[in-house]
N, CA, C and O atoms as a printed pandas DataFrame, in Angstrom:
     atom_number atom_name residue_name chain_id  residue_number  x_coord  y_coord  z_coord
0              1         N          MET        A               1  118.816   46.798   21.180
1              2        CA          MET        A               1  119.968   46.826   22.273
2              3         C          MET        A               1  120.832   45.830   21.623
3              4         O          MET        A               1  120.560   45.035   20.723
4              5         N          SER        A               2  121.853   46.022   22.218
5              6        CA          SER        A               2  122.892   45.169   21.726
6              7         C          SER        A               2  122.846   43.686   22.502
7              8         O          SER        A               2  122.179   43.527   23.524
8              9         N          ARG        A               3  123.545   42.747   21.958
9             10        CA          ARG        A               3  123.466   41.285   22.749
10            11         C          ARG        A               3  124.229   41.512   24.050
11            12         O          ARG        A               3  125.389   41.923   24.072
12            13         N          GLY        A               4  123.627   41.268   24.956
13            14        CA          GLY        A               4  124.644   41.202   26.262
14            15         C          GLY        A               4  124.572   42.478   27.132
15            16         O          GLY        A               4  125.137   42.523   28.225
16            17         N          SER        A               5  123.871   43.508   26.630
17            18        CA          SER        A               5  123.621   44.496   27.062
18            19         C          SER        A               5  122.746   44.576   28.444
19            20         O          SER        A               5  122.856   45.420   29.334
20            21         N          ALA        A               6  121.972   43.621   28.386
21            22        CA          ALA        A               6  120.828   43.427   29.403
22            23         C          ALA        A               6  121.312   42.822   30.634
23            24         O          ALA        A               6  120.687   42.964   31.685
24            25         N          SER        A               7  122.480   42.099   30.553
25            26        CA          SER        A               7  123.186   41.449   31.781
26            27         C          SER        A               7  124.101   42.813   32.361
27            28         O          SER        A               7  124.189   43.047   33.567
28            29         N          VAL        A               8  124.544   43.385   31.655
29            30        CA          VAL        A               8  125.215   44.697   32.163
30            31         C          VAL        A               8  124.535   45.595   32.853
31            32         O          VAL        A               8  124.985   46.081   33.891
32            33         N          LEU        A               9  123.314   45.930   32.325
33            34        CA          LEU        A               9  122.145   46.796   32.839
34            35         C          LEU        A               9  121.753   45.780   34.177
35            36         O          LEU        A               9  121.949   46.403   35.221
36            37         N          ALA        A              10  121.415   44.837   34.340
37            38        CA          ALA        A              10  121.127   43.970   35.370
38            39         C          ALA        A              10  122.187   43.970   36.672
39            40         O          ALA        A              10  121.855   43.927   37.856
40            41         N          VAL        A              11  123.745   44.039   36.059
41            42        CA          VAL        A              11  124.653   44.022   37.338
42            43         C          VAL        A              11  124.593   45.477   37.721
43            44         O          VAL        A              11  124.902   45.693   38.893
44            45         N          GLY        A              12  124.256   46.546   36.979
45            46        CA          GLY        A              12  124.267   47.905   37.493
46            47         C          GLY        A              12  123.104   47.928   38.501
47            48         O          GLY        A              12  123.211   48.379   39.641
48            49         N          LEU        A              13  121.836   47.331   37.909
49            50        CA          LEU        A              13  120.673   47.558   39.084
50            51         C          LEU        A              13  121.140   46.983   40.378
51            52         O          LEU        A              13  121.109   47.490   41.500
52            53         N          VAL        A              14  121.593   45.784   39.977
53            54        CA          VAL        A              14  122.008   44.641   41.547
54            55         C          VAL        A              14  123.058   45.790   42.444
55            56         O          VAL        A              14  122.913   45.910   43.660
56            57         N          GLY        A              15  124.005   46.513   41.754
57            58        CA          GLY        A              15  124.961   47.615   42.534
58            59         C          GLY        A              15  124.364   48.408   43.308
59            60         O          GLY        A              15  124.544   48.516   44.521
60            61         N          VAL        A              16  123.391   49.184   42.423
61            62        CA          VAL        A              16  122.838   50.523   42.964
62            63         C          VAL        A              16  121.574   49.824   44.218
63            64         O          VAL        A              16  121.373   50.506   45.222
64            65         N          SER        A              17  120.908   48.662   44.076
65            66        CA          SER        A              17  120.322   48.010   44.970
66            67         C          SER        A              17  121.098   47.899   46.231
67            68         O          SER        A              17  120.740   48.337   47.325
68            69         N          GLY        A              18  122.321   47.197   45.933
69            70        CA          GLY        A              18  123.217   47.037   47.164
70            71         C          GLY        A              18  123.463   48.308   48.026
71            72         O          GLY        A              18  123.264   48.352   49.240
72            73         N          LEU        A              19  123.901   49.299   47.290
73            74        CA          LEU        A              19  124.133   50.625   47.961
74            75         C          LEU        A              19  122.926   51.211   48.584
75            76         O          LEU        A              19  123.088   51.782   49.663
76            77         N          LEU        A              20  121.888   51.163   48.133
77            78        CA          LEU        A              20  120.506   51.539   48.809
78            79         C          LEU        A              20  120.515   50.802   50.339
79            80         O          LEU        A              20  120.538   51.368   51.433
80            81         N          VAL        A              21  120.493   49.567   50.089
81            82        CA          VAL        A              21  120.445   48.620   51.336
82            83         C          VAL        A              21  121.448   49.106   52.256
83            84         O          VAL        A              21  121.115   49.483   53.379
84            85         N          ALA        A              22  122.734   49.128   51.843
85            86        CA          ALA        A              22  123.532   49.656   52.549
86            87         C          ALA        A              22  123.559   51.117   53.234
87            88         O          ALA        A              22  124.194   51.454   54.233
88            89         N          ALA        A              23  122.866   51.743   52.587
89            90        CA          ALA        A              23  122.757   53.164   52.885
90            91         C          ALA        A              23  121.714   53.285   54.186
91            92         O          ALA        A              23  121.891   53.961   55.200
92            93         N          THR        A              24  120.620   52.463   53.871
93            94        CA          THR        A              24  119.429   52.172   54.733
94            95         C          THR        A              24  119.913   51.503   56.143
95            96         O          THR        A              24  119.504   51.844   57.253
96            97         N          GLY        A              25  120.737   50.621   55.906
97            98        CA          GLY        A              25  121.362   50.007   57.028
98            99         C          GLY        A              25  122.022   51.152   58.274
99           100         O          GLY        A              25  121.824   51.309   59.479
100          101         N          ALA        A              26  122.963   51.865   57.147
101          102        CA          ALA        A              26  123.639   52.855   58.003
102          103         C          ALA        A              26  122.639   53.876   58.727
103          104         O          ALA        A              26  122.832   54.159   59.910
104          105         N          VAL        A              27  121.599   54.413   58.030
105          106        CA          VAL        A              27  120.776   55.370   58.766
106          107         C          VAL        A              27  119.717   54.645   59.858
107          108         O          VAL        A              27  119.062   55.281   60.684
108          109         N          GLY        A              28  119.694   53.570   59.736
109          110        CA          GLY        A              28  118.830   52.798   60.880
110          111         C          GLY        A              28  119.940   52.576   62.148
111          112         O          GLY        A              28  119.518   52.643   63.303
112          113         N          TYR        A              29  121.484   52.288   61.865
113          114        CA          TYR        A              29  122.128   51.996   62.766
114          115         C          TYR        A              29  122.284   53.538   63.675
115          116         O          TYR        A              29  122.236   53.635   64.901
116          117         N          ALA        A              30  122.484   54.695   62.660
117          118        CA          ALA        A              30  122.456   56.068   63.280
118          119         C          ALA        A              30  121.400   56.486   64.346
119          120         O          ALA        A              30  121.613   56.954   65.464
120          121         N          VAL        A              31  120.132   56.191   63.703
121          122        CA          VAL        A              31  118.973   56.328   64.322
122          123         C          VAL        A              31  118.960   55.542   65.691
123          124         O          VAL        A              31  118.811   56.179   66.734
124          125         N          ALA        A              32  119.108   54.219   65.709
125          126        CA          ALA        A              32  119.145   53.298   66.831
126          127         C          ALA        A              32  120.189   54.027   67.881
127          128         O          ALA        A              32  119.717   54.296   68.985
128          129         N          THR        A              33  121.433   54.337   67.655
129          130        CA          THR        A              33  122.430   54.852   68.149
130          131         C          THR        A              33  122.031   56.322   68.948
131          132         O          THR        A              33  122.485   56.687   70.032
132          133         N          ARG        A              34  121.189   56.946   68.209
133          134        CA          ARG        A              34  120.821   58.413   68.819
134          135         C          ARG        A              34  119.650   58.112   70.076
135          136         O          ARG        A              34  119.610   58.711   71.150
136          137         N          VAL        A              35  118.793   57.105   69.661
137          138        CA          VAL        A              35  117.784   56.760   70.864
138          139         C          VAL        A              35  118.656   56.136   72.040
139          140         O          VAL        A              35  118.442   56.550   73.179
140          141         N          ALA        A              36  119.478   55.310   71.860
141          142        CA          ALA        A              36  120.261   54.889   72.820
142          143         C          ALA        A              36  121.090   56.109   73.751
143          144         O          ALA        A              36  121.273   56.151   74.968
144          145         N          LEU        A              37  121.452   56.944   72.816
145          146        CA          LEU        A              37  122.086   58.076   73.346
146          147         C          LEU        A              37  121.344   58.997   74.497
147          148         O          LEU        A              37  121.802   59.485   75.530
148          149         N          ASP        A              38  119.925   59.050   73.881
149          150        CA          ASP        A              38  118.972   60.021   74.429
150          151         C          ASP        A              38  118.671   59.010   75.918
151          152         O          ASP        A              38  118.603   59.529   77.032
152          153         N          ALA        A              39  118.556   57.914   75.746
153          154        CA          ALA        A              39  118.325   57.268   76.833
154          155         C          ALA        A              39  119.682   57.321   77.918
155          156         O          ALA        A              39  119.535   57.217   79.136
156          157         N          ALA        A              40  120.602   57.445   77.460
157          158        CA          ALA        A              40  121.893   57.338   78.230
158          159         C          ALA        A              40  121.852   58.679   79.003
159          160         O          ALA        A              40  122.138   58.705   80.200
160          161         N          ALA        A              41  121.474   59.862   78.278
161          162        CA          ALA        A              41  121.574   61.316   78.818
162          163         C          ALA        A              41  120.432   61.137   80.004
163          164         O          ALA        A              41  120.624   61.584   81.135
164          165         N          ASP        A              42  119.465   60.577   79.703
165          166        CA          ASP        A              42  118.414   60.731   80.842
166          167         C          ASP        A              42  118.744   59.863   81.705
167          168         O          ASP        A              42  118.485   60.198   82.861
168          169         N          ALA        A              43  119.369   58.564   81.530
169          170        CA          ALA        A              43  119.658   57.814   82.959
170          171         C          ALA        A              43  120.668   58.776   83.827
171          172         O          ALA        A              43  120.521   59.119   85.000
172          173         N          ALA        A              44  121.654   59.090   82.997
173          174        CA          ALA        A              44  122.861   60.108   83.751
174          175         C          ALA        A              44  122.165   61.066   84.313
175          176         O          ALA        A              44  122.551   61.195   85.475
176          177         N          ALA        A              45  121.180   61.928   84.005
177          178        CA          ALA        A              45  120.682   63.086   84.344
178          179         C          ALA        A              45  119.729   62.411   85.848
179          180         O          ALA        A              45  119.852   62.825   87.001
180          181         N          LEU        A              46  118.942   61.453   85.441
181          182        CA          LEU        A              46  118.128   61.167   86.814
182          183         C          LEU        A              46  119.149   60.587   88.061
183          184         O          LEU        A              46  119.051   60.910   89.245
184          185         N          ALA        A              47  120.082   59.716   87.522
185          186        CA          ALA        A              47  121.103   59.157   88.355
186          187         C          ALA        A              47  121.760   60.597   89.257
187          188         O          ALA        A              47  121.815   60.709   90.482
188          189         N          ALA        A              48  122.106   61.365   88.466
189          190        CA          ALA        A              48  122.814   62.701   89.159
190          191         C          ALA        A              48  121.597   63.465   90.181
191          192         O          ALA        A              48  121.867   64.175   91.150
192          193         N          ALA        A              49  120.262   63.135   89.717
193          194        CA          ALA        A              49  119.457   63.943   90.382
194          195         C          ALA        A              49  119.252   63.362   91.894
195          196         O          ALA        A              49  119.082   63.995   92.935
196          197         N          ASP        A              50  119.330   61.842   91.664
197          198        CA          ASP        A              50  118.782   60.894   93.083
198          199         C          ASP        A              50  120.500   61.366   94.012
199          200         O          ASP        A              50  120.661   61.355   95.232
200          201         N          ALA        A              51  121.233   61.625   93.271
201          202        CA          ALA        A              51  122.643   62.050   94.376
202          203         C          ALA        A              51  122.223   63.458   94.972
203          204         O          ALA        A              51  122.285   63.708   96.176
204          205         N          LEU        A              52  121.861   64.204   94.166
205          206        CA          LEU        A              52  121.458   65.617   94.475
206          207         C          LEU        A              52  120.449   65.397   95.620
207          208         O          LEU        A              52  120.652   66.045   96.646
208          209         N          ALA        A              53  119.536   64.684   95.584
209          210        CA          ALA        A              53  118.278   64.487   96.632
210          211         C          ALA        A              53  118.886   63.635   97.788
211          212         O          ALA        A              53  118.285   63.772   98.853
212          213         N          GLY        A              54  119.739   62.953   97.801
213          214        CA          GLY        A              54  120.520   62.237   98.917
214          215         C          GLY        A              54  120.238   60.882   98.863
215          216         O          GLY        A              54  120.649   60.129   99.746
216          217         N          PHE        A              55  119.553   60.470   97.884
217          218        CA          PHE        A              55  119.400   59.141   97.501
218          219         C          PHE        A              55  120.397   58.223   97.433
219          220         O          PHE        A              55  120.193   57.073   97.823
220          221         N          VAL        A              56  121.617   58.617   96.922
221          222        CA          VAL        A              56  122.788   57.974   96.152
222          223         C          VAL        A              56  123.834   58.666   97.078
223          224         O          VAL        A              56  123.868   59.893   96.987
224          225         N          ALA        A              57  124.578   58.153   97.837
225          226        CA          ALA        A              57  125.841   58.403   98.729
226          227         C          ALA        A              57  127.084   58.811   97.733
227          228         O          ALA        A              57  128.097   58.112   97.747
228          229         N          ASP        A              58  126.998   59.854   96.944
229          230        CA          ASP        A              58  128.177   60.104   95.990
230          231         C          ASP        A              58  128.002   61.198   95.417
231          232         O          ASP        A              58  126.843   61.607   95.359
232          233         N          GLU        A              59  129.068   61.999   94.828
233          234        CA          GLU        A              59  128.862   63.425   94.092
234          235         C          GLU        A              59  128.116   63.276   92.800
235          236         O          GLU        A              59  128.504   62.440   91.984
236          237         N          PRO        A              60  127.173   63.958   92.583
237          238        CA          PRO        A              60  126.006   63.712   91.626
238          239         C          PRO        A              60  126.757   63.680   90.081
239          240         O          PRO        A              60  126.298   63.007   89.159
240          241         N          CYS        A              61  127.626   64.274   89.997
241          242        CA          CYS        A              61  128.570   64.216   88.449
242          243         C          CYS        A              61  129.204   62.992   88.226
243          244         O          CYS        A              61  129.351   62.554   87.085
244          245         N          ALA        A              62  129.724   62.205   89.566
245          246        CA          ALA        A              62  130.292   61.090   89.545
246          247         C          ALA        A              62  129.388   60.096   89.381
247          248         O          ALA        A              62  129.800   59.108   88.773
248          249         N          VAL        A              63  128.146   60.089   89.800
249          250        CA          VAL        A              63  127.133   59.192   89.481
250          251         C          VAL        A              63  126.868   59.348   88.082
251          252         O          VAL        A              63  127.124   58.419   87.316
252          253         N          ALA        A              64  126.283   60.644   87.585
253          254        CA          ALA        A              64  126.122   60.666   86.250
254          255         C          ALA        A              64  127.125   59.971   85.173
255          256         O          ALA        A              64  126.728   59.237   84.269
256          257         N          ARG        A              65  128.581   60.340   85.424
257          258        CA          ARG        A              65  129.339   59.930   84.742
258          259         C          ARG        A              65  129.467   57.951   84.600
259          260         O          ARG        A              65  129.659   57.345   83.546
260          261         N          ARG        A              66  129.317   57.419   85.773
261          262        CA          ARG        A              66  129.089   56.004   85.791
262          263         C          ARG        A              66  127.839   55.703   84.910
263          264         O          ARG        A              66  127.969   54.937   83.955
264          265         N          ALA        A              67  126.620   56.279   85.192
265          266        CA          ALA        A              67  125.414   55.764   84.658
266          267         C          ALA        A              67  125.805   56.020   83.152
267          268         O          ALA        A              67  125.746   55.015   82.442
268          269         N          ALA        A              68  126.206   57.230   82.525
269          270        CA          ALA        A              68  126.643   57.308   81.018
270          271         C          ALA        A              68  127.290   56.482   80.688
271          272         O          ALA        A              68  127.106   56.043   79.552
272          273         N          SER        A              69  128.355   55.892   81.549
273          274        CA          SER        A              69  129.427   54.729   80.882
274          275         C          SER        A              69  128.658   53.448   81.037
275          276         O          SER        A              69  128.998   52.540   80.280
276          277         N          LEU        A              70  127.775   53.235   81.804
277          278        CA          LEU        A              70  127.273   51.864   81.544
278          279         C          LEU        A              70  126.124   51.908   80.527
279          280         O          LEU        A              70  125.545   50.835   80.353
280          281         N          ASN        A              71  125.747   52.849   79.908
281          282        CA          ASN        A              71  124.787   53.055   78.724
282          283         C          ASN        A              71  125.792   53.479   77.726
283          284         O          ASN        A              71  125.269   54.323   76.998
284          285         N          GLY        A              72  126.877   53.272   77.426
285          286        CA          GLY        A              72  127.531   53.312   76.269
286          287         C          GLY        A              72  127.846   54.822   76.104
287          288         O          GLY        A              72  127.788   55.055   74.897
288          289         N          ALA        A              73  128.155   55.952   76.794
289          290        CA          ALA        A              73  128.081   57.000   76.443
290          291         C          ALA        A              73  129.476   57.781   77.233
291          292         O          ALA        A              73  130.103   57.304   78.179
292          293         N          ARG        A              74  129.650   58.647   76.784
293          294        CA          ARG        A              74  130.593   59.843   77.802
294          295         C          ARG        A              74  130.215   60.870   78.365
295          296         O          ARG        A              74  129.730   61.703   77.599
296          297         N          LEU        A              75  130.257   61.196   79.645
297          298        CA          LEU        A              75  129.496   62.424   80.227
298          299         C          LEU        A              75  130.497   63.340   79.673
299          300         O          LEU        A              75  131.719   63.222   79.765
300          301         N          ALA        A              76  129.792   64.326   79.049
301          302        CA          ALA        A              76  130.945   65.557   78.506
302          303         C          ALA        A              76  130.705   66.960   79.289
303          304         O          ALA        A              76  131.531   67.863   79.421
304          305         N          GLU        A              77  129.353   66.922   79.784
305          306        CA          GLU        A              77  129.030   68.063   80.643
306          307         C          GLU        A              77  128.101   67.671   81.728
307          308         O          GLU        A              77  127.161   66.902   81.529
308          309         N          CYS        A              78  128.410   68.283   83.049
309          310        CA          CYS        A              78  127.416   67.732   84.253
310          311         C          CYS        A              78  127.444   69.297   84.847
311          312         O          CYS        A              78  128.519   69.821   85.137
312          313         N          ASP        A              79  126.250   69.954   84.994
313          314        CA          ASP        A              79  125.995   71.066   86.041
314          315         C          ASP        A              79  125.030   71.043   86.718
315          316         O          ASP        A              79  123.964   70.675   86.223
316          317         N          THR        A              80  125.118   71.439   88.086
317          318        CA          THR        A              80  123.965   71.594   88.971
318          319         C          THR        A              80  123.402   72.939   89.382
319          320         O          THR        A              80  124.187   73.880   89.500
320          321         N          ASP        A              81  122.425   73.069   89.555
321          322        CA          ASP        A              81  121.661   74.418   89.864
322          323         C          ASP        A              81  120.708   73.948   90.862
323          324         O          ASP        A              81  119.660   73.358   90.601
324          325         N          GLY        A              82  121.208   74.294   92.199
325          326        CA          GLY        A              82  120.040   73.655   93.217
326          327         C          GLY        A              82  119.955   72.280   93.349
327          328         O          GLY        A              82  120.931   71.543   93.483
328          329         N          ALA        A              83  118.483   71.832   93.301
329          330        CA          ALA        A              83  118.309   70.599   92.778
330          331         C          ALA        A              83  118.171   69.899   91.597
331          332         O          ALA        A              83  117.845   68.713   91.556
332          333         N          ILE        A              84  118.483   70.813   90.323
333          334        CA          ILE        A              84  118.406   70.612   89.004
334          335         C          ILE        A              84  119.768   70.032   88.783
335          336         O          ILE        A              84  120.688   70.185   89.586
336          337         N          VAL        A              85  119.879   69.244   87.468
337          338        CA          VAL        A              85  121.262   68.845   87.186
338          339         C          VAL        A              85  120.647   68.857   85.703
339          340         O          VAL        A              85  119.501   68.647   85.305
340          341         N          ASP        A              86  121.886   69.195   85.009
341          342        CA          ASP        A              86  121.895   69.139   83.519
342          343         C          ASP        A              86  122.951   68.424   82.995
343          344         O          ASP        A              86  124.082   68.667   83.417
344          345         N          VAL        A              87  122.732   67.351   81.914
345          346        CA          VAL        A              87  123.867   66.813   81.604
346          347         C          VAL        A              87  124.169   66.679   80.101
347          348         O          VAL        A              87  123.151   66.887   79.440
348          349         N          VAL        A              88  125.083   66.440   79.474
349          350        CA          VAL        A              88  125.399   66.401   78.034
350          351         C          VAL        A              88  126.199   64.994   77.998
351          352         O          VAL        A              88  127.207   64.841   78.689
352          353         N          VAL        A              89  125.747   64.077   77.241
353          354        CA          VAL        A              89  126.349   62.806   77.000
354          355         C          VAL        A              89  127.027   62.708   75.664
355          356         O          VAL        A              89  126.483   63.459   74.855
356          357         N          ASP        A              90  127.922   62.109   75.221
357          358        CA          ASP        A              90  128.491   62.019   73.727
358          359         C          ASP        A              90  128.956   60.400   73.404
359          360         O          ASP        A              90  129.143   59.478   74.198
360          361         N          THR        A              91  129.063   60.436   71.955
361          362        CA          THR        A              91  129.561   59.455   71.461
362          363         C          THR        A              91  129.957   59.517   69.962
363          364         O          THR        A              91  129.635   60.509   69.309
364          365         N          ALA        A              92  130.619   58.532   69.411
365          366        CA          ALA        A              92  130.927   58.838   68.220
366          367         C          ALA        A              92  130.023   57.700   67.100
367          368         O          ALA        A              92  130.014   56.548   67.533
368          369         N          VAL        A              93  129.522   57.836   66.179
369          370        CA          VAL        A              93  128.678   57.281   65.161
370          371         C          VAL        A              93  129.355   57.477   63.676
371          372         O          VAL        A              93  129.348   58.436   62.904
372          373         N          MET        A              94  129.911   56.244   63.603
373          374        CA          MET        A              94  130.363   56.168   62.179
374          375         C          MET        A              94  131.294   57.511   61.798
375          376         O          MET        A              94  131.358   58.101   60.720
376          377         N          GLY        A              95  131.852   57.732   62.803
377          378        CA          GLY        A              95  133.129   58.994   62.625
378          379         C          GLY        A              95  132.444   60.248   63.080
379          380         O          GLY        A              95  133.116   61.270   63.221
380          381         N          PHE        A              96  131.101   60.245   63.329
381          382        CA          PHE        A              96  130.499   61.718   63.530
382          383         C          PHE        A              96  130.362   61.573   65.165
383          384         O          PHE        A              96  130.024   60.565   65.786
384          385         N          HIS        A              97  130.713   62.841   65.675
385          386        CA          HIS        A              97  130.470   63.321   66.992
386          387         C          HIS        A              97  128.943   63.386   67.032
387          388         O          HIS        A              97  128.311   64.047   66.207
388          389         N          VAL        A              98  128.372   62.690   68.001
389          390        CA          VAL        A              98  126.738   63.131   68.468
390          391         C          VAL        A              98  126.644   63.127   69.880
391          392         O          VAL        A              98  127.206   62.336   70.638
392          393         N          SER        A              99  125.715   64.289   70.254
393          394        CA          SER        A              99  125.752   64.296   71.661
394          395         C          SER        A              99  124.106   64.583   72.076
395          396         O          SER        A              99  123.342   65.100   71.260
396          397         N          SER        A             100  123.718   64.227   73.284
397          398        CA          SER        A             100  122.568   64.329   73.862
398          399         C          SER        A             100  122.350   64.977   75.036
399          400         O          SER        A             100  123.070   64.604   75.962
400          401         N          ARG        A             101  121.480   65.934   75.294
401          402        CA          ARG        A             101  121.207   66.631   76.518
402          403         C          ARG        A             101  119.966   66.130   77.538
403          404         O          ARG        A             101  118.916   65.742   77.024
404          405         N          ALA        A             102  120.072   66.143   78.542
405          406        CA          ALA        A             102  119.011   65.696   79.460
406          407         C          ALA        A             102  118.952   66.782   80.787
407          408         O          ALA        A             102  119.949   67.412   81.141
408          409         N          ARG        A             103  117.867   66.874   81.335
409          410        CA          ARG        A             103  117.801   67.502   82.458
410          411         C          ARG        A             103  116.944   67.053   83.535
411          412         O          ARG        A             103  115.726   67.048   83.357
412          413         N          ALA        A             104  117.511   66.628   84.769
413          414        CA          ALA        A             104  116.249   66.308   85.815
414          415         C          ALA        A             104  116.260   67.059   87.067
415          416         O          ALA        A             104  117.071   67.937   87.364
416          417         N          GLY        A             105  115.427   66.696   87.670
417          418        CA          GLY        A             105  115.116   67.475   89.156
418          419         C          GLY        A             105  113.750   67.201   89.842
419          420         O          GLY        A             105  112.923   66.538   89.216
420          421         N          PRO        A             106  113.487   67.609   90.940
421          422        CA          PRO        A             106  112.073   67.459   91.432
422          423         C          PRO        A             106  110.887   68.180   90.764
423          424         O          PRO        A             106  110.868   69.366   90.432
424          425         N          ALA        A             107  110.113   67.472   90.651
425          426        CA          ALA        A             107  109.097   67.834   89.816
426          427         C          ALA        A             107  108.638   69.478   90.124
427          428         O          ALA        A             107  108.427   70.311   89.242
428          429         N          ASP        A             108  108.561   69.668   91.326
429          430        CA          ASP        A             108  108.379   71.093   91.691
430          431         C          ASP        A             108  109.335   72.197   91.813
431          432         O          ASP        A             108  109.135   73.272   92.380
432          433         N          GLY        A             109  110.555   71.747   91.124
433          434        CA          GLY        A             109  111.675   72.532   91.217
434          435         C          GLY        A             109  112.439   72.853   89.893
435          436         O          GLY        A             109  113.451   73.554   89.919
């Protein structure tokens, strides 16, 4: 090995380690955002179902839109069929479009 080549190797290893740490952080952030988006979809669907059942005095999709927004998401779709509501919420994560879907309604319906 040439004199000083170990320090070049060490700098390379530190650089690769830094990239791995950054990639791990990015993946962790994406997973955490996805979990939060799933929760936002659930909250929006449940809020809309409450409106359909008459527990909230507003239009179901308007209630779902507010619930999604309060949870950091955008309501992309809202469909009702009887007492069942289906919602899709979305957001952008590191430049990528991510969406989550949820359904809510009475247990017997």
